[in-house]
PDB file of N, CA and C in Angstrom:
ATOM      1  N   MET A   1      20.276 -38.633  52.786  1.00 48.00           N
ATOM      2  CA  MET A   1      21.694 -38.358  54.116  1.00 48.00           C
ATOM      3  C   MET A   1      21.043 -38.566  55.184  1.00 48.00           C
ATOM      4  N   SER A   2      21.192 -39.567  56.473  1.00 64.00           N
ATOM      5  CA  SER A   2      21.049 -40.399  57.338  1.00 64.00           C
ATOM      6  C   SER A   2      21.546 -38.887  58.207  1.00 64.00           C
ATOM      7  N   LEU A   3      20.962 -38.319  59.586  1.00 82.00           N
ATOM      8  CA  LEU A   3      21.550 -38.040  60.820  1.00 82.00           C
ATOM      9  C   LEU A   3      22.994 -38.516  60.913  1.00 82.00           C
ATOM     10  N   TRP A   4      23.903 -37.884  61.335  1.00 82.00           N
ATOM     11  CA  TRP A   4      24.896 -38.767  62.244  1.00 82.00           C
ATOM     12  C   TRP A   4      24.354 -39.741  63.390  1.00 82.00           C
ATOM     13  N   ILE A   5      23.005 -39.085  64.247  1.00 79.00           N
ATOM     14  CA  ILE A   5      22.780 -40.273  65.178  1.00 79.00           C
ATOM     15  C   ILE A   5      22.579 -41.457  64.947  1.00 79.00           C
ATOM     16  N   GLU A   6      21.675 -41.536  64.053  1.00 80.00           N
ATOM     17  CA  GLU A   6      21.051 -42.855  63.261  1.00 80.00           C
ATOM     18  C   GLU A   6      21.870 -43.489  63.047  1.00 80.00           C
ATOM     19  N   LYS A   7      23.502 -43.386  61.802  1.00 86.00           N
ATOM     20  CA  LYS A   7      24.344 -43.296  61.327  1.00 86.00           C
ATOM     21  C   LYS A   7      25.515 -44.226  62.054  1.00 86.00           C
ATOM     22  N   TYR A   8      25.607 -43.924  63.573  1.00 87.00           N
ATOM     23  CA  TYR A   8      26.227 -44.335  64.496  1.00 87.00           C
ATOM     24  C   TYR A   8      26.053 -45.037  65.579  1.00 87.00           C
ATOM     25  N   ARG A   9      24.791 -45.015  65.492  1.00 87.00           N
ATOM     26  CA  ARG A   9      23.706 -45.649  66.589  1.00 87.00           C
ATOM     27  C   ARG A   9      24.071 -46.859  66.696  1.00 87.00           C
ATOM     28  N   PRO A  10      24.392 -48.288  68.317  1.00 89.00           N
ATOM     29  CA  PRO A  10      25.489 -49.431  68.057  1.00 89.00           C
ATOM     30  C   PRO A  10      23.647 -50.056  67.225  1.00 89.00           C
ATOM     31  N   THR A  11      24.462 -50.900  67.454  1.00 88.00           N
ATOM     32  CA  THR A  11      23.388 -52.294  66.257  1.00 88.00           C
ATOM     33  C   THR A  11      23.372 -53.701  67.041  1.00 88.00           C
ATOM     34  N   GLU A  12      24.920 -53.431  68.045  1.00 86.00           N
ATOM     35  CA  GLU A  12      24.484 -54.855  68.879  1.00 86.00           C
ATOM     36  C   GLU A  12      25.189 -54.560  69.997  1.00 86.00           C
ATOM     37  N   ILE A  13      24.167 -55.320  71.374  1.00 85.00           N
ATOM     38  CA  ILE A  13      24.565 -54.914  73.139  1.00 85.00           C
ATOM     39  C   ILE A  13      26.049 -54.674  72.584  1.00 85.00           C
ATOM     40  N   LYS A  14      27.354 -55.303  72.696  1.00 86.00           N
ATOM     41  CA  LYS A  14      28.590 -55.114  72.620  1.00 86.00           C
ATOM     42  C   LYS A  14      29.050 -53.693  72.742  1.00 86.00           C
ATOM     43  N   ASN A  15      28.085 -52.575  71.273  1.00 89.00           N
ATOM     44  CA  ASN A  15      28.443 -51.827  71.363  1.00 89.00           C
ATOM     45  C   ASN A  15      28.041 -50.824  72.199  1.00 89.00           C
ATOM     46  N   PHE A  16      26.663 -51.565  73.357  1.00 87.00           N
ATOM     47  CA  PHE A  16      26.414 -50.013  73.749  1.00 87.00           C
ATOM     48  C   PHE A  16      26.808 -49.646  75.424  1.00 87.00           C
ATOM     49  N   GLU A  17      26.729 -48.479  75.465  1.00 86.00           N
ATOM     50  CA  GLU A  17      27.107 -48.112  76.813  1.00 86.00           C
ATOM     51  C   GLU A  17      26.585 -47.986  77.297  1.00 86.00           C
ATOM     52  N   GLY A  18      26.194 -48.695  78.766  1.00 82.00           N
ATOM     53  CA  GLY A  18      25.071 -48.370  79.862  1.00 82.00           C
ATOM     54  C   GLY A  18      25.890 -48.752  81.396  1.00 82.00           C
ATOM     55  N   SER A  19      24.272 -48.956  82.144  1.00 84.00           N
ATOM     56  CA  SER A  19      25.311 -49.186  83.092  1.00 84.00           C
ATOM     57  C   SER A  19      25.509 -50.978  83.306  1.00 84.00           C
ATOM     58  N   ASP A  20      25.915 -51.593  84.225  1.00 89.00           N
ATOM     59  CA  ASP A  20      25.741 -53.428  84.225  1.00 89.00           C
ATOM     60  C   ASP A  20      24.570 -53.772  84.750  1.00 89.00           C
ATOM     61  N   LYS A  21      23.812 -52.897  84.807  1.00 90.00           N
ATOM     62  CA  LYS A  21      22.446 -53.360  85.874  1.00 90.00           C
ATOM     63  C   LYS A  21      21.397 -53.552  84.125  1.00 90.00           C
ATOM     64  N   LEU A  22      21.334 -52.597  83.494  1.00 87.00           N
ATOM     65  CA  LEU A  22      20.906 -52.680  82.322  1.00 87.00           C
ATOM     66  C   LEU A  22      21.974 -53.428  81.421  1.00 87.00           C
ATOM     67  N   ILE A  23      22.908 -53.354  81.483  1.00 89.00           N
ATOM     68  CA  ILE A  23      22.868 -54.835  80.254  1.00 89.00           C
ATOM     69  C   ILE A  23      22.860 -55.535  80.832  1.00 89.00           C
ATOM     70  N   ASN A  24      22.904 -56.687  82.302  1.00 91.00           N
ATOM     71  CA  ASN A  24      22.943 -57.368  82.673  1.00 91.00           C
ATOM     72  C   ASN A  24      21.115 -57.789  82.461  1.00 91.00           C
ATOM     73  N   PHE A  25      20.945 -57.411  82.885  1.00 88.00           N
ATOM     74  CA  PHE A  25      19.025 -56.917  82.692  1.00 88.00           C
ATOM     75  C   PHE A  25      18.132 -56.942  80.725  1.00 88.00           C
ATOM     76  N   PHE A  26      19.377 -56.359  79.669  1.00 87.00           N
ATOM     77  CA  PHE A  26      18.929 -57.058  78.659  1.00 87.00           C
ATOM     78  C   PHE A  26      19.712 -58.459  77.999  1.00 87.00           C
ATOM     79  N   LYS A  27      20.652 -59.035  78.442  1.00 89.00           N
ATOM     80  CA  LYS A  27      20.700 -60.332  78.332  1.00 89.00           C
ATOM     81  C   LYS A  27      19.982 -60.896  78.577  1.00 89.00           C
ATOM     82  N   THR A  28      19.128 -60.988  80.145  1.00 91.00           N
ATOM     83  CA  THR A  28      18.089 -61.952  80.815  1.00 91.00           C
ATOM     84  C   THR A  28      17.238 -62.520  80.028  1.00 91.00           C
ATOM     85  N   THR A  29      16.807 -60.745  79.111  1.00 86.00           N
ATOM     86  CA  THR A  29      15.350 -60.624  78.737  1.00 86.00           C
ATOM     87  C   THR A  29      15.697 -61.724  77.604  1.00 86.00           C
ATOM     88  N   ILE A  30      16.528 -61.742  76.713  1.00 85.00           N
ATOM     89  CA  ILE A  30      17.541 -62.220  75.631  1.00 85.00           C
ATOM     90  C   ILE A  30      17.215 -63.702  75.552  1.00 85.00           C
ATOM     91  N   LYS A  31      17.925 -63.654  76.446  1.00 88.00           N
ATOM     92  CA  LYS A  31      18.536 -65.367  76.650  1.00 88.00           C
ATOM     93  C   LYS A  31      16.889 -66.199  77.335  1.00 88.00           C
ATOM     94  N   GLU A  32      16.255 -65.154  78.236  1.00 86.00           N
ATOM     95  CA  GLU A  32      14.978 -65.939  78.601  1.00 86.00           C
ATOM     96  C   GLU A  32      13.200 -65.900  77.803  1.00 86.00           C
ATOM     97  N   LYS A  33      13.250 -65.037  76.791  1.00 81.00           N
ATOM     98  CA  LYS A  33      12.902 -64.481  76.076  1.00 81.00           C
ATOM     99  C   LYS A  33      11.832 -63.637  76.638  1.00 81.00           C
ATOM    100  N   ASN A  34      11.022 -63.610  77.613  1.00 80.00           N
ATOM    101  CA  ASN A  34      11.224 -63.060  78.299  1.00 80.00           C
ATOM    102  C   ASN A  34      10.579 -61.766  78.810  1.00 80.00           C
ATOM    103  N   LEU A  35       9.882 -60.771  78.035  1.00 79.00           N
ATOM    104  CA  LEU A  35       9.973 -59.106  77.910  1.00 79.00           C
ATOM    105  C   LEU A  35       8.940 -59.385  78.734  1.00 79.00           C
ATOM    106  N   PRO A  36       9.584 -58.246  79.582  1.00 80.00           N
ATOM    107  CA  PRO A  36       8.494 -57.747  81.305  1.00 80.00           C
ATOM    108  C   PRO A  36       7.436 -55.587  79.703  1.00 80.00           C
ATOM    109  N   ASN A  37       7.159 -55.613  81.173  1.00 80.00           N
ATOM    110  CA  ASN A  37       6.281 -54.429  80.393  1.00 80.00           C
ATOM    111  C   ASN A  37       7.131 -53.139  81.207  1.00 80.00           C
ATOM    112  N   ILE A  38       7.528 -52.357  80.228  1.00 82.00           N
ATOM    113  CA  ILE A  38       9.035 -51.696  80.297  1.00 82.00           C
ATOM    114  C   ILE A  38       8.658 -49.937  80.006  1.00 82.00           C
ATOM    115  N   LEU A  39       9.367 -49.531  80.101  1.00 81.00           N
ATOM    116  CA  LEU A  39       9.025 -47.977  80.393  1.00 81.00           C
ATOM    117  C   LEU A  39      10.247 -47.364  80.472  1.00 81.00           C
ATOM    118  N   LEU A  40      11.196 -46.872  79.838  1.00 83.00           N
ATOM    119  CA  LEU A  40      12.229 -45.832  79.864  1.00 83.00           C
ATOM    120  C   LEU A  40      12.560 -44.514  80.157  1.00 83.00           C
ATOM    121  N   SER A  41      12.556 -44.146  80.764  1.00 84.00           N
ATOM    122  CA  SER A  41      13.071 -42.357  80.705  1.00 84.00           C
ATOM    123  C   SER A  41      14.255 -41.884  81.254  1.00 84.00           C
ATOM    124  N   GLY A  42      14.672 -41.069  80.670  1.00 84.00           N
ATOM    125  CA  GLY A  42      15.886 -39.947  80.806  1.00 84.00           C
ATOM    126  C   GLY A  42      15.840 -38.534  79.895  1.00 84.00           C
ATOM    127  N   SER A  43      16.926 -38.175  79.975  1.00 86.00           N
ATOM    128  CA  SER A  43      17.126 -36.832  79.013  1.00 86.00           C
ATOM    129  C   SER A  43      17.025 -37.166  77.324  1.00 86.00           C
ATOM    130  N   ALA A  44      16.878 -36.482  76.775  1.00 83.00           N
ATOM    131  CA  ALA A  44      17.153 -36.505  75.677  1.00 83.00           C
ATOM    132  C   ALA A  44      19.014 -37.389  75.430  1.00 83.00           C
ATOM    133  N   GLY A  45      19.497 -38.218  74.648  1.00 84.00           N
ATOM    134  CA  GLY A  45      20.661 -38.305  73.901  1.00 84.00           C
ATOM    135  C   GLY A  45      21.479 -39.514  75.059  1.00 84.00           C
ATOM    136  N   THR A  46      20.590 -40.596  75.922  1.00 86.00           N
ATOM    137  CA  THR A  46      20.847 -41.529  77.162  1.00 86.00           C
ATOM    138  C   THR A  46      21.030 -42.477  76.683  1.00 86.00           C
ATOM    139  N   GLY A  47      20.218 -42.842  75.206  1.00 87.00           N
ATOM    140  CA  GLY A  47      19.874 -44.378  74.993  1.00 87.00           C
ATOM    141  C   GLY A  47      18.875 -45.032  75.051  1.00 87.00           C
ATOM    142  N   LYS A  48      17.933 -44.309  75.169  1.00 87.00           N
ATOM    143  CA  LYS A  48      16.467 -44.942  75.181  1.00 87.00           C
ATOM    144  C   LYS A  48      16.642 -45.808  74.515  1.00 87.00           C
ATOM    145  N   THR A  49      16.180 -45.083  73.556  1.00 86.00           N
ATOM    146  CA  THR A  49      15.578 -45.532  71.579  1.00 86.00           C
ATOM    147  C   THR A  49      16.595 -46.315  71.423  1.00 86.00           C
ATOM    148  N   THR A  50      18.020 -46.638  72.140  1.00 89.00           N
ATOM    149  CA  THR A  50      18.867 -47.100  71.335  1.00 89.00           C
ATOM    150  C   THR A  50      19.014 -48.651  72.143  1.00 89.00           C
ATOM    151  N   PHE A  51      17.998 -48.272  73.136  1.00 88.00           N
ATOM    152  CA  PHE A  51      18.590 -49.870  73.864  1.00 88.00           C
ATOM    153  C   PHE A  51      17.316 -50.696  74.097  1.00 88.00           C
ATOM    154  N   ALA A  52      15.997 -50.183  73.732  1.00 87.00           N
ATOM    155  CA  ALA A  52      14.408 -49.862  73.118  1.00 87.00           C
ATOM    156  C   ALA A  52      14.479 -51.101  71.576  1.00 87.00           C
ATOM    157  N   LYS A  53      15.758 -50.263  70.935  1.00 87.00           N
ATOM    158  CA  LYS A  53      16.100 -51.137  69.603  1.00 87.00           C
ATOM    159  C   LYS A  53      16.437 -52.400  69.581  1.00 87.00           C
ATOM    160  N   LEU A  54      17.240 -52.280  70.474  1.00 88.00           N
ATOM    161  CA  LEU A  54      18.569 -53.416  70.915  1.00 88.00           C
ATOM    162  C   LEU A  54      17.579 -54.869  71.237  1.00 88.00           C
ATOM    163  N   LEU A  55      16.845 -54.149  71.940  1.00 86.00           N
ATOM    164  CA  LEU A  55      16.539 -55.035  73.059  1.00 86.00           C
ATOM    165  C   LEU A  55      15.309 -56.094  72.078  1.00 86.00           C
ATOM    166  N   ALA A  56      14.454 -54.440  71.087  1.00 85.00           N
ATOM    167  CA  ALA A  56      13.498 -55.151  70.197  1.00 85.00           C
ATOM    168  C   ALA A  56      14.149 -56.351  69.062  1.00 85.00           C
ATOM    169  N   ASN A  57      15.461 -55.811  68.824  1.00 85.00           N
ATOM    170  CA  ASN A  57      15.783 -56.730  67.826  1.00 85.00           C
ATOM    171  C   ASN A  57      16.489 -58.382  67.861  1.00 85.00           C
ATOM    172  N   GLY A  58      16.809 -58.283  69.605  1.00 84.00           N
ATOM    173  CA  GLY A  58      17.681 -59.317  70.396  1.00 84.00           C
ATOM    174  C   GLY A  58      16.404 -60.416  70.050  1.00 84.00           C
ATOM    175  N   LEU A  59      14.868 -59.958  70.662  1.00 81.00           N
ATOM    176  CA  LEU A  59      14.284 -60.090  70.877  1.00 81.00           C
ATOM    177  C   LEU A  59      13.039 -61.174  69.789  1.00 81.00           C
ATOM    178  N   ASN A  60      13.578 -60.516  69.189  1.00 76.00           N
ATOM    179  CA  ASN A  60      12.547 -60.462  67.642  1.00 76.00           C
ATOM    180  C   ASN A  60      13.498 -61.346  66.566  1.00 76.00           C
ATOM    181  N   ASP A  61      14.451 -62.268  67.330  1.00 72.00           N
ATOM    182  CA  ASP A  61      15.295 -63.472  65.926  1.00 72.00           C
ATOM    183  C   ASP A  61      14.345 -63.977  65.342  1.00 72.00           C
ATOM    184  N   GLN A  62      13.152 -64.434  65.812  1.00 65.00           N
ATOM    185  CA  GLN A  62      12.132 -65.700  65.286  1.00 65.00           C
ATOM    186  C   GLN A  62      10.604 -65.013  64.796  1.00 65.00           C
ATOM    187  N   ASN A  63      11.121 -64.051  64.530  1.00 66.00           N
ATOM    188  CA  ASN A  63       9.922 -62.952  63.974  1.00 66.00           C
ATOM    189  C   ASN A  63       8.713 -63.141  65.072  1.00 66.00           C
ATOM    190  N   LYS A  64       8.985 -62.957  66.514  1.00 71.00           N
ATOM    191  CA  LYS A  64       7.470 -63.343  66.960  1.00 71.00           C
ATOM    192  C   LYS A  64       7.149 -62.377  68.017  1.00 71.00           C
ATOM    193  N   PHE A  65       7.862 -61.322  68.026  1.00 75.00           N
ATOM    194  CA  PHE A  65       7.395 -59.859  68.434  1.00 75.00           C
ATOM    195  C   PHE A  65       6.338 -59.500  66.962  1.00 75.00           C
ATOM    196  N   LEU A  66       6.110 -58.051  67.534  1.00 74.00           N
ATOM    197  CA  LEU A  66       5.726 -57.682  65.909  1.00 74.00           C
ATOM    198  C   LEU A  66       6.618 -56.410  66.669  1.00 74.00           C
ATOM    199  N   VAL A  67       6.579 -55.333  66.162  1.00 78.00           N
ATOM    200  CA  VAL A  67       7.579 -53.807  66.606  1.00 78.00           C
ATOM    201  C   VAL A  67       7.177 -53.352  65.874  1.00 78.00           C
ATOM    202  N   LYS A  68       6.898 -51.969  66.506  1.00 77.00           N
ATOM    203  CA  LYS A  68       6.446 -50.614  65.583  1.00 77.00           C
ATOM    204  C   LYS A  68       7.031 -49.430  66.579  1.00 77.00           C
ATOM    205  N   GLU A  69       7.019 -48.546  65.429  1.00 77.00           N
ATOM    206  CA  GLU A  69       8.122 -47.942  66.166  1.00 77.00           C
ATOM    207  C   GLU A  69       6.959 -46.181  65.373  1.00 77.00           C
ATOM    208  N   TYR A  70       7.171 -45.535  66.716  1.00 73.00           N
ATOM    209  CA  TYR A  70       6.274 -44.175  66.202  1.00 73.00           C
ATOM    210  C   TYR A  70       7.180 -42.913  67.014  1.00 73.00           C
ATOM    211  N   ASN A  71       7.333 -42.133  65.896  1.00 72.00           N
ATOM    212  CA  ASN A  71       7.963 -40.466  66.536  1.00 72.00           C
ATOM    213  C   ASN A  71       7.095 -40.166  67.431  1.00 72.00           C
ATOM    214  N   ALA A  72       6.909 -39.924  68.314  1.00 68.00           N
ATOM    215  CA  ALA A  72       6.346 -39.579  69.658  1.00 68.00           C
ATOM    216  C   ALA A  72       6.531 -37.458  69.439  1.00 68.00           C
ATOM    217  N   SER A  73       7.574 -37.207  68.659  1.00 70.00           N
ATOM    218  CA  SER A  73       6.756 -35.466  68.906  1.00 70.00           C
ATOM    219  C   SER A  73       6.464 -35.689  67.309  1.00 70.00           C
ATOM    220  N   ASN A  74       5.979 -36.411  66.927  1.00 70.00           N
ATOM    221  CA  ASN A  74       4.899 -36.672  65.676  1.00 70.00           C
ATOM    222  C   ASN A  74       3.425 -37.109  65.354  1.00 70.00           C
ATOM    223  N   ASP A  75       3.996 -38.140  66.416  1.00 66.00           N
ATOM    224  CA  ASP A  75       2.004 -38.787  66.189  1.00 66.00           C
ATOM    225  C   ASP A  75       2.767 -39.037  68.044  1.00 66.00           C
ATOM    226  N   ARG A  76       1.744 -37.864  68.050  1.00 69.00           N
ATOM    227  CA  ARG A  76       1.015 -37.691  69.112  1.00 69.00           C
ATOM    228  C   ARG A  76      -0.036 -37.916  69.431  1.00 69.00           C
ATOM    229  N   GLY A  77      -1.144 -37.634  71.322  1.00 73.00           N
ATOM    230  CA  GLY A  77      -2.295 -37.211  71.095  1.00 73.00           C
ATOM    231  C   GLY A  77      -3.474 -38.892  71.391  1.00 73.00           C
ATOM    232  N   ILE A  78      -3.817 -38.463  71.193  1.00 74.00           N
ATOM    233  CA  ILE A  78      -5.423 -39.605  71.520  1.00 74.00           C
ATOM    234  C   ILE A  78      -5.377 -40.447  71.359  1.00 74.00           C
ATOM    235  N   THR A  79      -5.390 -40.234  69.530  1.00 76.00           N
ATOM    236  CA  THR A  79      -6.262 -40.647  68.264  1.00 76.00           C
ATOM    237  C   THR A  79      -5.156 -41.360  67.669  1.00 76.00           C
ATOM    238  N   LEU A  80      -3.829 -42.009  68.242  1.00 72.00           N
ATOM    239  CA  LEU A  80      -2.385 -42.195  68.148  1.00 72.00           C
ATOM    240  C   LEU A  80      -2.666 -43.513  69.043  1.00 72.00           C
ATOM    241  N   ILE A  81      -2.907 -43.526  69.744  1.00 72.00           N
ATOM    242  CA  ILE A  81      -3.520 -44.491  71.536  1.00 72.00           C
ATOM    243  C   ILE A  81      -4.811 -45.052  70.398  1.00 72.00           C
ATOM    244  N   ARG A  82      -5.941 -44.637  70.233  1.00 74.00           N
ATOM    245  CA  ARG A  82      -6.941 -45.299  70.280  1.00 74.00           C
ATOM    246  C   ARG A  82      -7.018 -46.100  69.051  1.00 74.00           C
ATOM    247  N   ASN A  83      -6.486 -45.259  67.762  1.00 74.00           N
ATOM    248  CA  ASN A  83      -6.987 -46.405  66.605  1.00 74.00           C
ATOM    249  C   ASN A  83      -5.626 -47.277  66.002  1.00 74.00           C
ATOM    250  N   GLU A  84      -4.309 -46.583  66.472  1.00 73.00           N
ATOM    251  CA  GLU A  84      -3.275 -47.422  66.661  1.00 73.00           C
ATOM    252  C   GLU A  84      -3.703 -48.926  67.492  1.00 73.00           C
ATOM    253  N   ILE A  85      -2.468 -47.936  68.126  1.00 72.00           N
ATOM    254  CA  ILE A  85      -1.815 -49.003  69.898  1.00 72.00           C
ATOM    255  C   ILE A  85      -3.063 -49.413  70.260  1.00 72.00           C
ATOM    256  N   LYS A  86      -4.069 -49.591  70.585  1.00 72.00           N
ATOM    257  CA  LYS A  86      -5.002 -50.154  71.147  1.00 72.00           C
ATOM    258  C   LYS A  86      -4.985 -51.426  70.463  1.00 72.00           C
ATOM    259  N   ASN A  87      -5.439 -51.103  69.265  1.00 74.00           N
ATOM    260  CA  ASN A  87      -5.278 -53.046  68.402  1.00 74.00           C
ATOM    261  C   ASN A  87      -4.127 -53.704  68.687  1.00 74.00           C
ATOM    262  N   TYR A  88      -3.026 -53.206  68.595  1.00 71.00           N
ATOM    263  CA  TYR A  88      -2.102 -54.464  68.803  1.00 71.00           C
ATOM    264  C   TYR A  88      -2.198 -54.759  69.461  1.00 71.00           C
ATOM    265  N   SER A  89      -2.893 -54.829  71.017  1.00 67.00           N
ATOM    266  CA  SER A  89      -3.159 -55.149  72.414  1.00 67.00           C
ATOM    267  C   SER A  89      -4.198 -56.803  72.025  1.00 67.00           C
ATOM    268  N   SER A  90      -5.084 -55.663  70.504  1.00 67.00           N
ATOM    269  CA  SER A  90      -5.601 -57.774  71.193  1.00 67.00           C
ATOM    270  C   SER A  90      -5.164 -58.262  70.158  1.00 67.00           C
ATOM    271  N   MET A  91      -3.907 -58.355  69.224  1.00 66.00           N
ATOM    272  CA  MET A  91      -2.992 -58.888  68.338  1.00 66.00           C
ATOM    273  C   MET A  91      -3.125 -60.122  69.795  1.00 66.00           C
ATOM    274  N   LEU A  92      -3.121 -61.771  69.231  1.00 61.00           N
ATOM    275  CA  LEU A  92      -2.595 -62.283  68.841  1.00 61.00           C
ATOM    276  C   LEU A  92      -0.855 -62.495  69.829  1.00 61.00           C
ATOM    277  N   ARG A  93      -0.400 -61.642  68.690  1.00 67.00           N
ATOM    278  CA  ARG A  93       1.272 -61.828  68.962  1.00 67.00           C
ATOM    279  C   ARG A  93       1.631 -61.191  70.323  1.00 67.00           C
ATOM    280  N   ARG A  94       3.427 -61.206  70.610  1.00 74.00           N
ATOM    281  CA  ARG A  94       3.551 -59.664  71.375  1.00 74.00           C
ATOM    282  C   ARG A  94       3.774 -58.867  71.182  1.00 74.00           C
ATOM    283  N   THR A  95       3.242 -57.986  71.181  1.00 76.00           N
ATOM    284  CA  THR A  95       4.636 -56.476  70.722  1.00 76.00           C
ATOM    285  C   THR A  95       5.558 -55.344  71.003  1.00 76.00           C
ATOM    286  N   ILE A  96       5.753 -55.246  70.835  1.00 78.00           N
ATOM    287  CA  ILE A  96       7.238 -54.305  70.818  1.00 78.00           C
ATOM    288  C   ILE A  96       7.007 -52.464  70.540  1.00 78.00           C
ATOM    289  N   ILE A  97       6.245 -51.547  71.022  1.00 76.00           N
ATOM    290  CA  ILE A  97       5.999 -50.114  70.805  1.00 76.00           C
ATOM    291  C   ILE A  97       6.998 -49.265  71.655  1.00 76.00           C
ATOM    292  N   ILE A  98       7.604 -48.349  70.640  1.00 78.00           N
ATOM    293  CA  ILE A  98       8.963 -47.504  70.634  1.00 78.00           C
ATOM    294  C   ILE A  98       8.108 -45.769  70.690  1.00 78.00           C
ATOM    295  N   LEU A  99       8.041 -45.471  71.860  1.00 73.00           N
ATOM    296  CA  LEU A  99       7.219 -44.528  71.171  1.00 73.00           C
ATOM    297  C   LEU A  99       8.725 -42.784  71.307  1.00 73.00           C
TER     298      LEU A  99
END
C-alpha cells in the first residue's frame, strides 16, 4: 500500500502547481540540458521533492545522469556524505542527488 502523497504525486510538469518563475526554470533547464547546482528549501509539503523528481526525470530522458535519492530522515550524518555522495563526485556521469 502506497502513501496518498506518492500515489497522487504529479508525474508531469503540466500537473505541477508552482510559481511561473519555477516552471520557466524547469522548462529552460530541460530544453538546454544544463543543470546548475540548485538547493531547494522550504516548508514540508511545498513540492520540493516533487519538483526535484520531475526535473531529474525530464533531464534523464537519455540516461545521461545518475539519479540517487535518499530519505534524509533515515539517512543522515557525515557517513552518508563520506561513503556515498562523495563517490558520485568522482564519476564521469553528471549526478542528481535528492535528499
